[in-house]
Amino acid sequence: MRTPNFFSEVRRIQNRFHNLFDPVSEGGQVYPALNVYTDQDKITVTAEIPGLSPEDLDITVAHNLLTISGEWKEYTQDRPRRIERARGKFQRRLELPVAIDSEKVEATVKDGVLTLVLPILESEKPRKIRIEAKA
């Protein structure tokens, strides 16, 4: 029987401690990373979803609440040596700063990135007020 040396035992304990705060290594809940961009006409949201197809996702928008949910399937390979990619179900809810025209939302997936274009309702957009000069 091999006796563990002090340094390898310390490294093993450090790795276990690190894994307490790393949900990917333990298969915990993982959320796709989001970027949000806004302009006067629309809000654009991108989400990193490697390995997911459109059929794996469910996207809803109601007024100013966006919900993205889906599931990364379990790995099919036997006993992986190391797992760093996400797996399992996830749900992201994002409160948007304005109401969205849900009839005109566009969603595309390319190279593992989901892109949502969320048009702002006309009633929410800023309006320029015309000033009349009186004599």
PDB file of C-alpha atoms in Angstrom, residues 4-76:
ATOM      1  CA  PRO A   4       0.268   9.494   0.538  1.00  0.00           C
ATOM      2  CA  ASN A   5       2.854  12.209   0.936  1.00  0.00           C
ATOM      3  CA  PHE A   6       2.054  15.433   2.692  1.00  0.00           C
ATOM      4  CA  PHE A   7       1.987  17.673  -0.417  1.00  0.00           C
ATOM      5  CA  SER A   8      -0.276  15.439  -2.468  1.00  0.00           C
ATOM      6  CA  GLU A   9      -2.697  15.244   0.458  1.00  0.00           C
ATOM      7  CA  VAL A  10      -2.733  19.049   0.805  1.00  0.00           C
ATOM      8  CA  ARG A  11      -3.354  19.363  -2.960  1.00  0.00           C
ATOM      9  CA  ARG A  12      -6.239  16.878  -2.712  1.00  0.00           C
ATOM     10  CA  ILE A  13      -7.817  18.878   0.138  1.00  0.00           C
ATOM     11  CA  GLN A  14      -7.368  22.146  -1.774  1.00  0.00           C
ATOM     12  CA  ASN A  15      -9.076  20.641  -4.827  1.00  0.00           C
ATOM     13  CA  ARG A  16     -12.022  19.433  -2.753  1.00  0.00           C
ATOM     14  CA  PHE A  17     -12.347  22.854  -1.104  1.00  0.00           C
ATOM     15  CA  HIS A  18     -12.244  24.570  -4.524  1.00  0.00           C
ATOM     16  CA  ASN A  19     -14.960  22.202  -5.810  1.00  0.00           C
ATOM     17  CA  LEU A  20     -17.327  23.363  -3.062  1.00  0.00           C
ATOM     18  CA  PHE A  21     -17.576  26.688  -4.884  1.00  0.00           C
ATOM     19  CA  ASP A  22     -17.435  25.320  -8.434  1.00  0.00           C
ATOM     20  CA  PRO A  23     -20.921  24.087  -9.414  1.00  0.00           C
ATOM     21  CA  VAL A  24     -19.721  22.716 -12.761  1.00  0.00           C
ATOM     22  CA  SER A  25     -17.373  20.180 -11.189  1.00  0.00           C
ATOM     23  CA  GLU A  26     -20.105  18.840  -8.939  1.00  0.00           C
ATOM     24  CA  GLY A  27     -22.890  18.974 -11.550  1.00  0.00           C
ATOM     25  CA  GLY A  28     -24.759  21.760  -9.804  1.00  0.00           C
ATOM     26  CA  GLN A  29     -26.978  24.425 -11.299  1.00  0.00           C
ATOM     27  CA  VAL A  30     -25.142  26.448 -13.915  1.00  0.00           C
ATOM     28  CA  TYR A  31     -26.502  29.465 -15.717  1.00  0.00           C
ATOM     29  CA  PRO A  32     -25.516  30.557 -19.203  1.00  0.00           C
ATOM     30  CA  ALA A  33     -23.478  33.755 -19.222  1.00  0.00           C
ATOM     31  CA  LEU A  34     -25.463  36.705 -20.586  1.00  0.00           C
ATOM     32  CA  ASN A  35     -24.574  39.998 -22.253  1.00  0.00           C
ATOM     33  CA  VAL A  36     -27.246  42.702 -22.585  1.00  0.00           C
ATOM     34  CA  TYR A  37     -27.092  45.616 -25.021  1.00  0.00           C
ATOM     35  CA  THR A  38     -29.652  48.418 -25.301  1.00  0.00           C
ATOM     36  CA  ASP A  39     -30.414  51.202 -27.730  1.00  0.00           C
ATOM     37  CA  GLN A  40     -33.503  53.318 -28.410  1.00  0.00           C
ATOM     38  CA  ASP A  41     -35.319  50.657 -30.434  1.00  0.00           C
ATOM     39  CA  LYS A  42     -34.351  47.296 -28.974  1.00  0.00           C
ATOM     40  CA  ILE A  43     -32.612  45.253 -26.321  1.00  0.00           C
ATOM     41  CA  THR A  44     -30.235  42.550 -27.519  1.00  0.00           C
ATOM     42  CA  VAL A  45     -29.372  39.650 -25.217  1.00  0.00           C
ATOM     43  CA  THR A  46     -26.708  37.056 -25.990  1.00  0.00           C
ATOM     44  CA  ALA A  47     -26.293  33.848 -23.994  1.00  0.00           C
ATOM     45  CA  GLU A  48     -23.531  31.241 -24.158  1.00  0.00           C
ATOM     46  CA  ILE A  49     -25.198  27.859 -24.695  1.00  0.00           C
ATOM     47  CA  PRO A  50     -22.557  25.472 -26.095  1.00  0.00           C
ATOM     48  CA  GLY A  51     -23.924  22.071 -27.047  1.00  0.00           C
ATOM     49  CA  LEU A  52     -27.589  23.117 -26.991  1.00  0.00           C
ATOM     50  CA  SER A  53     -29.891  23.212 -29.988  1.00  0.00           C
ATOM     51  CA  PRO A  54     -33.034  25.345 -30.322  1.00  0.00           C
ATOM     52  CA  GLU A  55     -35.114  22.297 -29.292  1.00  0.00           C
ATOM     53  CA  ASP A  56     -33.288  22.227 -25.921  1.00  0.00           C
ATOM     54  CA  LEU A  57     -34.396  25.783 -25.045  1.00  0.00           C
ATOM     55  CA  ASP A  58     -37.582  27.457 -23.851  1.00  0.00           C
ATOM     56  CA  ILE A  59     -37.739  31.244 -24.101  1.00  0.00           C
ATOM     57  CA  THR A  60     -40.611  33.411 -22.880  1.00  0.00           C
ATOM     58  CA  VAL A  61     -41.077  37.146 -22.590  1.00  0.00           C
ATOM     59  CA  ALA A  62     -43.898  38.916 -20.805  1.00  0.00           C
ATOM     60  CA  HIS A  63     -43.872  42.720 -20.532  1.00  0.00           C
ATOM     61  CA  ASN A  64     -40.406  43.280 -19.106  1.00  0.00           C
ATOM     62  CA  LEU A  65     -39.510  39.780 -17.860  1.00  0.00           C
ATOM     63  CA  LEU A  66     -37.359  37.504 -20.032  1.00  0.00           C
ATOM     64  CA  THR A  67     -37.015  33.818 -19.090  1.00  0.00           C
ATOM     65  CA  ILE A  68     -34.526  31.464 -20.742  1.00  0.00           C
ATOM     66  CA  SER A  69     -34.578  27.837 -19.630  1.00  0.00           C
ATOM     67  CA  GLY A  70     -33.182  24.605 -20.959  1.00  0.00           C
ATOM     68  CA  GLU A  71     -31.225  21.505 -20.148  1.00  0.00           C
ATOM     69  CA  TRP A  72     -27.755  20.251 -20.912  1.00  0.00           C
ATOM     70  CA  LYS A  73     -28.066  16.480 -21.203  1.00  0.00           C
ATOM     71  CA  GLU A  74     -25.974  14.098 -19.141  1.00  0.00           C
ATOM     72  CA  TYR A  75     -22.750  12.915 -20.756  1.00  0.00           C
ATOM     73  CA  THR A  76     -23.049   9.616 -22.573  1.00  0.00           C
TER      74      THR A  76
END
